[in-house]
Coordinates of C-alpha atoms and ligand atoms in Angstrom, one line a residue:
X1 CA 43.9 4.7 -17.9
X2 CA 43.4 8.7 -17.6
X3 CA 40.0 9.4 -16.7
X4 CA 39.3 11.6 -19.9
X5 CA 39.5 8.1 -21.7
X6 CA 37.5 6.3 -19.0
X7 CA 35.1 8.6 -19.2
X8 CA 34.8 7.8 -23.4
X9 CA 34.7 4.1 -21.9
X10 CA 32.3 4.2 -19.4
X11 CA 28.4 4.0 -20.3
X12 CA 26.8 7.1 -19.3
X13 CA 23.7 5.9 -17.3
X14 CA 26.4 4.2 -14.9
X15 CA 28.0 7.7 -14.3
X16 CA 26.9 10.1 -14.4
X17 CA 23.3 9.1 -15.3
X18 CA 21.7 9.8 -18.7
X19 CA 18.8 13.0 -18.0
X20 CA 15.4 11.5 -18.4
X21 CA 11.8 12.5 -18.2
X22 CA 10.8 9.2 -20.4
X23 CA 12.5 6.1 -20.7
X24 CA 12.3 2.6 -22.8
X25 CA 13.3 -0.5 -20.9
X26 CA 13.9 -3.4 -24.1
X27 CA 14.3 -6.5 -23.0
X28 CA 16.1 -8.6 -25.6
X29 CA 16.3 -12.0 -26.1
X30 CA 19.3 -12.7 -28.8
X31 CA 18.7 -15.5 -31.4
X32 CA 21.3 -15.0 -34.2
X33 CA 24.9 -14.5 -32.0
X34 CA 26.8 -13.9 -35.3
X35 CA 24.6 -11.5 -36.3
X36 CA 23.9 -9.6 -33.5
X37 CA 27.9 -9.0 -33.1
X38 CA 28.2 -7.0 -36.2
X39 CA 24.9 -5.4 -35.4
X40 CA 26.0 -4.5 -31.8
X41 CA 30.0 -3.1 -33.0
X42 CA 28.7 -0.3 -35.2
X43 CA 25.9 0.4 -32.6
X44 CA 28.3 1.0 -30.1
X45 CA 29.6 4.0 -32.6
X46 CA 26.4 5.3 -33.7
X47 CA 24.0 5.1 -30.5
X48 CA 25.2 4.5 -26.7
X49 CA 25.7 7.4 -24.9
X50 CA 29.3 7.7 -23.0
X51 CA 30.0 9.0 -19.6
X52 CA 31.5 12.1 -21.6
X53 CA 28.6 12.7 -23.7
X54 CA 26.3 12.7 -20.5
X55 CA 28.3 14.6 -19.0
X56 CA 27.9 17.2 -21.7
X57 CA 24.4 16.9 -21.6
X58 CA 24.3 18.1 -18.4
X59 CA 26.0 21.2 -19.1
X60 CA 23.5 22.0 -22.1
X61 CA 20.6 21.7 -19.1
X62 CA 22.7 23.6 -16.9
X63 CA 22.9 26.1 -19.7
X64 CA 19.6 26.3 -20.8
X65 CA 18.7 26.9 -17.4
X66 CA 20.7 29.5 -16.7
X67 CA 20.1 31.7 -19.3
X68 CA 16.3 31.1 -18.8
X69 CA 17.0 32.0 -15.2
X70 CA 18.9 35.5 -17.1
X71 CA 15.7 36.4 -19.0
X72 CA 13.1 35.6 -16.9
X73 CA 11.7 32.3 -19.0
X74 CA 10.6 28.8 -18.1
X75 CA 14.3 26.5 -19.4
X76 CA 13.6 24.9 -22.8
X77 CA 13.6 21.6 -22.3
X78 CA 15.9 20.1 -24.6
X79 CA 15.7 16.5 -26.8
X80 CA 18.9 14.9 -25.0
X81 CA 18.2 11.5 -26.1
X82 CA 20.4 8.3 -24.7
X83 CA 21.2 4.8 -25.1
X84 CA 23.1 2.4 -23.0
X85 CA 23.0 -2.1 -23.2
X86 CA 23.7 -4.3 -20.8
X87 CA 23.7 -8.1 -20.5
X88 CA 22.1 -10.8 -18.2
X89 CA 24.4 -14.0 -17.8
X90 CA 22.5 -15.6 -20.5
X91 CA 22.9 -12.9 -23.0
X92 CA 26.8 -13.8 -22.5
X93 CA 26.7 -16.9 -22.8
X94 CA 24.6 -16.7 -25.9
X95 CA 27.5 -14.4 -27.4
X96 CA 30.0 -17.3 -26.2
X97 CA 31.3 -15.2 -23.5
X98 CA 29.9 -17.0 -20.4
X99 CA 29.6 -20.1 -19.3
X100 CA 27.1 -22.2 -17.6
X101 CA 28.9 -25.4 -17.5
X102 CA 32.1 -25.0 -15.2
X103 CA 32.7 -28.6 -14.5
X104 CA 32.6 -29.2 -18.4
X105 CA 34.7 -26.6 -19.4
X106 CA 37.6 -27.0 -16.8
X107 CA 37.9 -30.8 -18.3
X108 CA 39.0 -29.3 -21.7
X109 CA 42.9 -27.6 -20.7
X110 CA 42.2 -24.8 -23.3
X111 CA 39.1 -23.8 -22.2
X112 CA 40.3 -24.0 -18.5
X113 CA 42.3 -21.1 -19.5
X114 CA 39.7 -19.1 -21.2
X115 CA 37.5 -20.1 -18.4
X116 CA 40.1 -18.4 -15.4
X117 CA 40.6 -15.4 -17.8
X118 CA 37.3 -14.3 -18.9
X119 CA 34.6 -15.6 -17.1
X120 CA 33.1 -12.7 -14.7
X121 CA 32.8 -13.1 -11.2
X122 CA 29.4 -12.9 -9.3
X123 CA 27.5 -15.8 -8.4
X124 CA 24.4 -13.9 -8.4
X125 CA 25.0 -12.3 -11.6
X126 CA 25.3 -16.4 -13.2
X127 CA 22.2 -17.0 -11.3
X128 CA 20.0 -13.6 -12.1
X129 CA 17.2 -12.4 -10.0
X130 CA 14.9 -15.2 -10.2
X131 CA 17.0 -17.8 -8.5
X132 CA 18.6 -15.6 -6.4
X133 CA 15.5 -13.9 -4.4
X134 CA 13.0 -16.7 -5.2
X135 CA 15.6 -19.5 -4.4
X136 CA 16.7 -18.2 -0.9
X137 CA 12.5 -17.1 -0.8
X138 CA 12.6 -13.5 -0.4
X139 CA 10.1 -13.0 -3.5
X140 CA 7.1 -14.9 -4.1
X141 CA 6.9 -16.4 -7.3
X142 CA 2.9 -15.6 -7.5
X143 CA 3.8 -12.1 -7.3
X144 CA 5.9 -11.6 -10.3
X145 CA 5.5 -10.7 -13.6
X146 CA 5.4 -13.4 -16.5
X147 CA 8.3 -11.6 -18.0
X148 CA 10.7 -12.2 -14.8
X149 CA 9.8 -15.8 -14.6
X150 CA 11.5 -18.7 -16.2
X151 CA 9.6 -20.3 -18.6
X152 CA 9.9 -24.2 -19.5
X153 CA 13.2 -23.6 -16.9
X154 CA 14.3 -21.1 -19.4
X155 CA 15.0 -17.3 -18.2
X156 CA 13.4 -14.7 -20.8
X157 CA 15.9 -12.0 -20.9
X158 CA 19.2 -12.0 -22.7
X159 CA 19.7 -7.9 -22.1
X160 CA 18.2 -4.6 -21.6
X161 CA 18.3 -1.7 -24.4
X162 CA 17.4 1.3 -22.6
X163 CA 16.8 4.3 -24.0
X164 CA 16.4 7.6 -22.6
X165 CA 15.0 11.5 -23.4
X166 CA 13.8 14.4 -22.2
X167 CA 10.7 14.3 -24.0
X168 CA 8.0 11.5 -25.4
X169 CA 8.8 12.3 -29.1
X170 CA 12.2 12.6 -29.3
X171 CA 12.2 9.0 -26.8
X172 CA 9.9 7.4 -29.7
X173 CA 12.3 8.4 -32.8
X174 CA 15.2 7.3 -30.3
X175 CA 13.3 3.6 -30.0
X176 CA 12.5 3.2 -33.4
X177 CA 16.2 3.8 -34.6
X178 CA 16.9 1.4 -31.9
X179 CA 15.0 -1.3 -32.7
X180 CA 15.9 -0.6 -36.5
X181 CA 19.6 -1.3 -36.0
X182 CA 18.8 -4.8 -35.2
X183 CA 15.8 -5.4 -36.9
X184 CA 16.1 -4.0 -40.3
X185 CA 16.9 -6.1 -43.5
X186 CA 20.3 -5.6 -44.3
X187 CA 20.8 -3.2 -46.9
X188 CA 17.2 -1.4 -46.1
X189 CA 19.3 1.9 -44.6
X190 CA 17.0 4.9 -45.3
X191 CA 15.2 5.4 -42.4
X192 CA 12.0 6.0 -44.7
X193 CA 11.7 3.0 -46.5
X194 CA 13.4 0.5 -44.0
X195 CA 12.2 -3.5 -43.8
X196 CA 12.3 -5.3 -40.8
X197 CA 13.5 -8.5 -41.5
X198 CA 11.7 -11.8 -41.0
X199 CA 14.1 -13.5 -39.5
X200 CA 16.4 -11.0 -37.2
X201 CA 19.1 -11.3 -35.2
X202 CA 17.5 -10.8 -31.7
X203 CA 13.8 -9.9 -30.5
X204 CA 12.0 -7.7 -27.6
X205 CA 10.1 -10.3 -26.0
X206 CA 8.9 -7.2 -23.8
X207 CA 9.0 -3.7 -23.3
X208 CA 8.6 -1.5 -19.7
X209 CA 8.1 2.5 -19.7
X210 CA 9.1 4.7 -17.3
X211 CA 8.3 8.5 -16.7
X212 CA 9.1 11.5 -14.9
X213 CA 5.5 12.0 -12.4
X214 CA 4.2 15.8 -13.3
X215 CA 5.8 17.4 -10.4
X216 CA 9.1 16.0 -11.5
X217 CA 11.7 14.3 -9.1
X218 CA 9.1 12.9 -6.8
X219 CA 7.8 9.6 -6.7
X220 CA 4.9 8.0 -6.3
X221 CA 4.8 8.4 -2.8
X222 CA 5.1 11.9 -3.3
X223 CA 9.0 12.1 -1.4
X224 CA 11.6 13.9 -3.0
X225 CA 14.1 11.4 -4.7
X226 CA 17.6 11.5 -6.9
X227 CA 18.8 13.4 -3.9
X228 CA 22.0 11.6 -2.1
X229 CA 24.2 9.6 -4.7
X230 CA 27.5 8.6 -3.7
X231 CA 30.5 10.8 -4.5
X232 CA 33.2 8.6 -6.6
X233 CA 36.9 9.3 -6.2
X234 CA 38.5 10.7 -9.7
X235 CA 34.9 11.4 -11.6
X236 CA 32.7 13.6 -9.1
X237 CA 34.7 17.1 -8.6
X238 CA 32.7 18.2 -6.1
X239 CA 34.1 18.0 -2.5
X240 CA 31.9 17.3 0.2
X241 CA 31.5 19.7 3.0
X242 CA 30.5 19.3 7.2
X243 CA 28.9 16.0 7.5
X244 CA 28.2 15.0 4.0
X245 CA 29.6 11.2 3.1
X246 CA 33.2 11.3 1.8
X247 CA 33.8 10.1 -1.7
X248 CA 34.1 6.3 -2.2
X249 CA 36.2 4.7 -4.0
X250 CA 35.3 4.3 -8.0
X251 CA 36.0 0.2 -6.9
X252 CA 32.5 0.0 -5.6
X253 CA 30.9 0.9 -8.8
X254 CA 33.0 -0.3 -11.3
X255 CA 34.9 -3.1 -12.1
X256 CA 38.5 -3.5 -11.4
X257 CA 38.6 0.1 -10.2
X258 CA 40.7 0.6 -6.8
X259 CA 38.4 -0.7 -4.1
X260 CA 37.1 -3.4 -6.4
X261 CA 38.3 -6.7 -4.8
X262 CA 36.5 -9.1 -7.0
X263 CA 39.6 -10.1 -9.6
X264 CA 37.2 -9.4 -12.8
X265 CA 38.4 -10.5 -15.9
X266 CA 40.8 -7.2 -17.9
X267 CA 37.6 -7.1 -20.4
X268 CA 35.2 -6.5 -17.8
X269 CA 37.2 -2.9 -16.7
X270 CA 35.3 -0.2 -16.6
X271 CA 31.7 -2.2 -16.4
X272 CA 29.4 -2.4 -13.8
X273 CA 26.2 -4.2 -12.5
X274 CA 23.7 -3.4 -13.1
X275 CA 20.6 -4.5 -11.3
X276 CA 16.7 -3.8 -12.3
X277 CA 13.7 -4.3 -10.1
X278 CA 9.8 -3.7 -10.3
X279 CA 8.7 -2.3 -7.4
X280 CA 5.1 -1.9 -7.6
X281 CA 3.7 0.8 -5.1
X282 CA 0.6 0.9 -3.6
X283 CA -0.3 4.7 -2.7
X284 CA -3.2 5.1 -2.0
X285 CA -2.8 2.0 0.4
X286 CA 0.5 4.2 1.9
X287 CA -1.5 7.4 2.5
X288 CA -4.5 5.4 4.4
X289 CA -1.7 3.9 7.0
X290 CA -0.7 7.1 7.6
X291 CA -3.9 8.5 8.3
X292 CA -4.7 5.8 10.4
X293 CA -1.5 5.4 12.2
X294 CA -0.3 9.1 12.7
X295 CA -1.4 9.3 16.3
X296 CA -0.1 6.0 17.4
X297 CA 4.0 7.5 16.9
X298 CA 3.9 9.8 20.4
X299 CA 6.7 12.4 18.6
X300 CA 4.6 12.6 15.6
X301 CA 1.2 12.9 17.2
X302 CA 2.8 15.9 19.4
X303 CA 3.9 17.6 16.0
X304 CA 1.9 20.2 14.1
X305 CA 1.3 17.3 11.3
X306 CA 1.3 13.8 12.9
X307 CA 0.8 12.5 9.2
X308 CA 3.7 14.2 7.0
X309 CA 6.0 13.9 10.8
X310 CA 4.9 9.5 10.4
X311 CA 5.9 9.6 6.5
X312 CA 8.8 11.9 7.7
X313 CA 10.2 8.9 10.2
X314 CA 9.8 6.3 7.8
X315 CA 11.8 7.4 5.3
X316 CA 14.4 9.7 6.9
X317 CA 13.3 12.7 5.0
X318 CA 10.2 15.1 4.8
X319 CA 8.7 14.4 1.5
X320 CA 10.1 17.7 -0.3
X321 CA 13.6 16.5 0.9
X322 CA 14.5 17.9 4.4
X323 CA 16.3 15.4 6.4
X324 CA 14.5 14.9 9.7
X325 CA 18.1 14.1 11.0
X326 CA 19.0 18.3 10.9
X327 CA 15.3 19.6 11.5
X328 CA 12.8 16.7 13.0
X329 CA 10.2 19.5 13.6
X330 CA 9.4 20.7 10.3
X331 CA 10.0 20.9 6.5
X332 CA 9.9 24.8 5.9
X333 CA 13.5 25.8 5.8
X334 CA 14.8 26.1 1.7
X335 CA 18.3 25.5 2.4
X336 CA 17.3 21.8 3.6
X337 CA 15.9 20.5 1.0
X338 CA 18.6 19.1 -1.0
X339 CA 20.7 19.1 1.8
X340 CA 23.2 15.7 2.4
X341 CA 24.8 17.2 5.4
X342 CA 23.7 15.0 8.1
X343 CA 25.3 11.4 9.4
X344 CA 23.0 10.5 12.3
X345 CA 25.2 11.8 15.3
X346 CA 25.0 10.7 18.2
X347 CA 24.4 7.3 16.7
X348 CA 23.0 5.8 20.2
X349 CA 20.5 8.3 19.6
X350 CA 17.2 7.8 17.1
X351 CA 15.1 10.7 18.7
X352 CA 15.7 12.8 15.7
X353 CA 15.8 10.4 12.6
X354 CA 14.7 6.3 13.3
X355 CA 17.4 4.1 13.4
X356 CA 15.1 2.2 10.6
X357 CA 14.2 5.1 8.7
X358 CA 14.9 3.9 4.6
X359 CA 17.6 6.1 4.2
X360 CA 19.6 5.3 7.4
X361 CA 19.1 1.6 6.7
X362 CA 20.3 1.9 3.5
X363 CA 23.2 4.6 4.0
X364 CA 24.0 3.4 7.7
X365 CA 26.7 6.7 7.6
X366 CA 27.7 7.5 11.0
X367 CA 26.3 4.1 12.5
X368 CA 28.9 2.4 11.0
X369 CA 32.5 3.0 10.4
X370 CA 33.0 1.8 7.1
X371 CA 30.9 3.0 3.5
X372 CA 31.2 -0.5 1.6
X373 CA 27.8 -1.2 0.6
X374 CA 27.1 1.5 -1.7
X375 CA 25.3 1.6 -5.2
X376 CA 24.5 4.5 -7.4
X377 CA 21.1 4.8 -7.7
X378 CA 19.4 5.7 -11.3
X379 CA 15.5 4.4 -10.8
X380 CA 12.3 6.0 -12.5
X381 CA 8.3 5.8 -11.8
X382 CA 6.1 4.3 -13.7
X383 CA 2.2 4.5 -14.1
X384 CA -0.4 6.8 -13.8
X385 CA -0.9 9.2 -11.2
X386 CA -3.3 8.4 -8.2
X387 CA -7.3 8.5 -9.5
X388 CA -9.9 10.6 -7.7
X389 CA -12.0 7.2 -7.3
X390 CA -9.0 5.7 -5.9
X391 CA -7.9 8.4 -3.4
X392 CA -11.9 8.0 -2.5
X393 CA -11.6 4.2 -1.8
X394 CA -7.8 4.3 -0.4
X395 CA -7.2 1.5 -2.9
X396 CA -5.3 0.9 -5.6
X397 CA -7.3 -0.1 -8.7
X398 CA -5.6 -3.0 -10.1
X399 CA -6.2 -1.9 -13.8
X400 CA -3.7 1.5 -12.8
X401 CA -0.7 -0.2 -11.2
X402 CA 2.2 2.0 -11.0
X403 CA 5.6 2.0 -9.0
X404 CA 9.2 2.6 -9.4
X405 CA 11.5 1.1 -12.2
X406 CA 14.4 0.4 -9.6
X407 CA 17.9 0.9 -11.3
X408 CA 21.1 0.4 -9.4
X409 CA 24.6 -0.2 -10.5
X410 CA 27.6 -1.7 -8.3
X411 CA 30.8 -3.9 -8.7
X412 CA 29.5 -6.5 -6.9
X413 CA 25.7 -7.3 -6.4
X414 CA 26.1 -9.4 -3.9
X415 CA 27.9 -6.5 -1.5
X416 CA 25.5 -3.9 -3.4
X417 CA 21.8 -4.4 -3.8
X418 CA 21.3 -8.2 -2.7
X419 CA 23.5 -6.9 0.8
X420 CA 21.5 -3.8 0.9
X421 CA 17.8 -5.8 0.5
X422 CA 18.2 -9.0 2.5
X423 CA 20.7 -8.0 5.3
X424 CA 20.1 -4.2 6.3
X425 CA 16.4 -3.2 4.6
X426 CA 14.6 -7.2 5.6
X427 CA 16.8 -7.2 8.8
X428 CA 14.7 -5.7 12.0
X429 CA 18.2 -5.7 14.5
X430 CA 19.8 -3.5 11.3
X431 CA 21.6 -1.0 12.5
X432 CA 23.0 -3.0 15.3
X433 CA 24.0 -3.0 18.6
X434 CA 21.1 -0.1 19.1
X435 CA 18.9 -2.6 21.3
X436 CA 20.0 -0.4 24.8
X437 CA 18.7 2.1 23.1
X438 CA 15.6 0.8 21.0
X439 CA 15.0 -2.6 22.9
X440 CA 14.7 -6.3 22.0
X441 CA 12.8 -6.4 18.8
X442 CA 15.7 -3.8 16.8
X443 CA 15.4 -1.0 15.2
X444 CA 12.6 -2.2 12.7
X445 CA 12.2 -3.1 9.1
X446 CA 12.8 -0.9 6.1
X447 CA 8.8 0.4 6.0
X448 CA 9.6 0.8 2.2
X449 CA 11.6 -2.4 0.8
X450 CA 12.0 -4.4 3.9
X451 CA 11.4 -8.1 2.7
X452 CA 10.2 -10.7 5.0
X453 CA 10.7 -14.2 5.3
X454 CA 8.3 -16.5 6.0
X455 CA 9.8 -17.4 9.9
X456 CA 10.9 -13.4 10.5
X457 CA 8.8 -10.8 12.7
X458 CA 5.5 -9.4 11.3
X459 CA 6.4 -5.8 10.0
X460 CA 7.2 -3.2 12.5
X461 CA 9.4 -0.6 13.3
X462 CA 11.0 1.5 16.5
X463 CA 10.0 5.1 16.9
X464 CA 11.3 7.6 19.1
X465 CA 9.1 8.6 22.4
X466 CA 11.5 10.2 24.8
X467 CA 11.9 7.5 27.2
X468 CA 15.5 5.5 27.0
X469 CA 15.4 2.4 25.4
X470 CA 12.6 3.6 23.4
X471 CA 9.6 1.4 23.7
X472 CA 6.7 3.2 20.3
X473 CA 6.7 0.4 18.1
X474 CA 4.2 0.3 14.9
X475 CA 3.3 -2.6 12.7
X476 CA 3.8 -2.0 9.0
X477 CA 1.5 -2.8 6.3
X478 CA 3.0 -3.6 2.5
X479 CA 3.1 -1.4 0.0
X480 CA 5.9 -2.3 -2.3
X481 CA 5.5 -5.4 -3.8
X482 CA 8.4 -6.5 -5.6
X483 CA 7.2 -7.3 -9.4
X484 CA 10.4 -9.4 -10.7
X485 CA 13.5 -8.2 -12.2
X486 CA 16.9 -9.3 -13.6
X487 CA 21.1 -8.5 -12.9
X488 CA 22.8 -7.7 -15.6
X489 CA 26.8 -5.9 -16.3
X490 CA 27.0 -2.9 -18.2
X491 CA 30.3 -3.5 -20.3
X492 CA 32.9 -0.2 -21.4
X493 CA 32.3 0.9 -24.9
X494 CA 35.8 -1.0 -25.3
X495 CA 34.3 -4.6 -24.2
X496 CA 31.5 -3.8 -26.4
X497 CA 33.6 -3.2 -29.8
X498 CA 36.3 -5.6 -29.0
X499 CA 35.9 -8.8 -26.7
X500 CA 32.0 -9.0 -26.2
X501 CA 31.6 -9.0 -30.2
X502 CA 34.6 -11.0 -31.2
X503 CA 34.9 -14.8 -31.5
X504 CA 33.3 -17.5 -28.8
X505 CA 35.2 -18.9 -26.2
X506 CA 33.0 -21.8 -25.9
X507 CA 31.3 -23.8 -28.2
X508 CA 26.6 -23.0 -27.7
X509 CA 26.7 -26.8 -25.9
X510 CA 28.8 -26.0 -23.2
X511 CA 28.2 -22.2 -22.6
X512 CA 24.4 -21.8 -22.2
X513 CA 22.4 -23.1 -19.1
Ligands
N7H1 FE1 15.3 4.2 -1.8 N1 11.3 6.9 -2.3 O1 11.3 7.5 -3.3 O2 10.4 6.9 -1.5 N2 14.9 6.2 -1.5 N3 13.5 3.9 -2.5 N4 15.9 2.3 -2.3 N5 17.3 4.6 -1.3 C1 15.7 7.1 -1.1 O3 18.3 10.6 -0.6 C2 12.4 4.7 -2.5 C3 15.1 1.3 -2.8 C4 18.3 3.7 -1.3 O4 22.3 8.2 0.6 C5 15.0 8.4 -0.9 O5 18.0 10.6 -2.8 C6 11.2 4.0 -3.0 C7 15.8 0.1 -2.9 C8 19.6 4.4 -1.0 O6 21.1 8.8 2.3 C9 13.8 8.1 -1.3 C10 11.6 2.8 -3.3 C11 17.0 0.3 -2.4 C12 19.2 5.7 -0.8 C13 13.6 6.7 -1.7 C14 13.0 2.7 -3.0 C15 17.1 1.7 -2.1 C16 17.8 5.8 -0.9 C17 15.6 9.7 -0.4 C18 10.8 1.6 -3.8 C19 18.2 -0.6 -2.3 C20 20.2 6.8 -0.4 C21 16.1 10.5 -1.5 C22 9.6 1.7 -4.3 C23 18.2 -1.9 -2.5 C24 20.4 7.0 1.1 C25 17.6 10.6 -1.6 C26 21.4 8.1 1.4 C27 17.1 7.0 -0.8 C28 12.5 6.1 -2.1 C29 13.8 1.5 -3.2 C30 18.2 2.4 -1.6 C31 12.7 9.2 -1.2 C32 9.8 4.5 -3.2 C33 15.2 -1.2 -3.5 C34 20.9 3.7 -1.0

């Protein structure tokens, strides 16, 4: 396939991400299959943003801002609304199209067949979040939210509408005409006078929000984010210079692409998975560490700001972008803050950026000579902004919680963000064979989403000092705390219109769990 037509296939949040200030996480649960197909066909049509169109959209910003830039005025932000779906396992098998029941189905010959040619691959994916990272005890159940759970042994979410804008009222008109597609009594069309119906073909169990913080493109922990994505072969036109990460292959993100080894089923082309994960952050909690912990790292109490230098180590970057890995003294120079032209040489060196600083755990680049576990990252905050009362007490308040609406997509979870969580960002000798150069206990945990197990290491991580192997070590406190989630594939516009909305293959008895 060409890429012009991939690109009409693909669903845009996957690539190249849908803009967004605001955005509408609905989490379906389907109840009428039938239904819902016909609903979900001309939906397809009328309301999910392609690739191509967000593409476009970006060249309207672009636009805008470069003739505000010509006359001197602020960019006019522009409506840009956008829609994508995706499924959890469940949701397929409540349209027929998964199955739960292997052993039953390869008894029946026919089905065997079906079975071999259109079940997707992806253990995790059959198993969502819940089993996965409670199951092998990464998250603790207490922790997450009702909506992630199981209830009665039954998982909650079928799918995930999301809907995107570039401003609060034009995401609200967006989410009604949403919800209306399903919802609305057939025949009730005009907009003003539509009934919902009593009976409808799915429902939104539950609904999340995220948003842009005021000073837009940082997070809550006030760092610079959206920054280094990876550059995929035959979509991204942009060729990377010096030391920034080659391209990948368009395998690792989507289905049956070259580099995807996972034999997906010819429907699943062009999909991805797509993984979404609470992460509740605890900032006020984040900036009291530093404070008390900024003279205990030797390079960053010898700095002109021990603090911003501590946050600087832990996440690989100054918190308006710089990479500590070209300028470890400071965050003052323009040209660095966007910059991606870095890859951690010498690698038996951490004097410039911590071998467990988050981005080098999770973007290993010169420690490693491969580029295999990679996702394309698409997150958002959510919450309000830090109170005065609770900067006072350096504690959260437990009525304000906010945190990070963690998106990610990839071709395989397990090689993209179970790989990247358990193995490199929970795993303290992560980047290894550095222990001549960092000692016995590893480079550290990720300080940010580094998971621990009940038998691993208390928190801590390795910090340059000058001496060789380095011997500063800090314990880490916790201050993401994962909330619950789900794994889901994001299916072509094709899948959607033709095999995800067509006929069963399996009978409601032996598809669903
Ligand atoms: Fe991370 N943060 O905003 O503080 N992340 N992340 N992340 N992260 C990155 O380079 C953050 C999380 C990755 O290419 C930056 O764009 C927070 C998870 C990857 O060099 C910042 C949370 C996973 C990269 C943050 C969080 C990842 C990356 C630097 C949770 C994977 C790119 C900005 C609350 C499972 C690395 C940038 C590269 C960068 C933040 C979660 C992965 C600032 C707050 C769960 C692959």
């Amino acid at each position: 396939m060409s890429w012009v037509a991939r690109k009409a296939n693909i669903q845009g949040d996957v690539w190249p991400g849908l803009p967004k200030r605001f955005q509408t996480f609905l989490f379906f649960k389907i109840r009428k299959p039938d239904e819902f197909k016909t609903r979900l066909r001309s939906f397809a049509d009328e309301h999910i943003t392609t690739a191509q169109e967000a593409c476009d959209m970006k060249n309207q910003i672009l636009e805008a801002k470069t003739q505000a830039q010509k006359h001197g005025v602020p960019a006019k932000i522009l409506a840009l609304p956008g829609v994508n779906i995706a499924f959890a396992s469940t949701g397929l098998a409540a349209l027929g199209k998964f199955t739960f029941n292997e052993a039953a189905v390869k008894k029946d010959r026919n089905l065997s067949k079906i079975f071999k040619k259109n079940q997707l691959r992806g253990g995790l994916f059959g198993k969502g979040m819940y089993d996965d990272l409670v199951g092998e005890g990464w998250d603790e159940p207490k922790e997450l939210r009702s909506q992630f759970k199981p209830s009665a042994g039954k998982r909650l979410i079928d799918g995930v509408l999301m809907v995107t804008a570039s401003r609060a009222e034009d995401l609200r008109y967006k989410v009604l005409r949403v919800k209306e597609h399903f919802l609305k009594e057939p025949g009730s069309d005009d907009p003003d006078t539509v009934r919902y119906s009593n009976d409808p073909c799915l429902e939104f169990p539950f609904t999340s929000h995220g948003r842009t913080r005021p000073e837009k493109g940082k997070e809550h922990f006030g760092f610079e984010d959206g920054i280094s994505q990876p550059l995929i072969e035959g979509l991204d036109e942009v060729t990377p210079k010096g030391k920034e990460p080659k391209a990948v292959k368009s395998g690792l993100i989507f289905a049956r692409h070259d580099g995807d080894d996972m034999n997906q089923p010819e429907w699943a082309e062009d999909g991805s998975f797509l993984v979404i994960r609470d992460l509740q952050q605890l900032v006020p909690e984040f900036e009291k560490w530093l404070e008390d912990n900024k003279h205990n790292a030797p390079f960053a109490a010898d700095s002109d700001d021990p603090k911003e230098k501590l946050a600087a180590y832990l996440m690989g970057r100054w918190r308006n972008g710089t990479p500590v890995d070209e300028n470890p003294h400071h965050d003052k120079d323009p040209s660095l803050f966007r910059s991606n032209n870095f890859d951690f040489h010498p690698v038996d060196k951490h004097e410039r950026c911590p071998f467990a600083a988050h981005i080098r755990k999770m973007r290993p680049r010169g420690d490693l000579n491969h580029d295999h576990a990679v996702i394309i990252r698409r997150g958002i905050s959510y919450g309000d902004e830090v109170t005065p009362e609770e900067k006072a007490a350096q504690k959260s308040d437990d009525e304000k919680e906010r945190g990070l609406m963690f998106v990610c997509y990839q071709s395989d979870i397990r090689n993209g963000f179970n790989f990247l969580t358990t193995r490199w960002a929970s795993n303290h000798h992560f980047p290894d064979r550095k222990a001549n150069f960092v000692g016995e206990h590893g480079p550290g945990i990720d300080a940010i989403v580094g998971q621990r197990l009940n038998h691993h290491p208390e928190r801590s991580i390795g910090l340059p000092d000058g001496k060789h192997p380095t011997e500063a070590r800090i314990g880490l406190d916790r201050w993401v705390i994962p909330r619950g989630g789900e794994y889901f594939f994001t299916p072509s516009i094709k899948a959607l219109k033709e095999y995800l909305t067509g006929p069963p293959d399996y009978p409601p008895e032996l598809a669903g769990p």
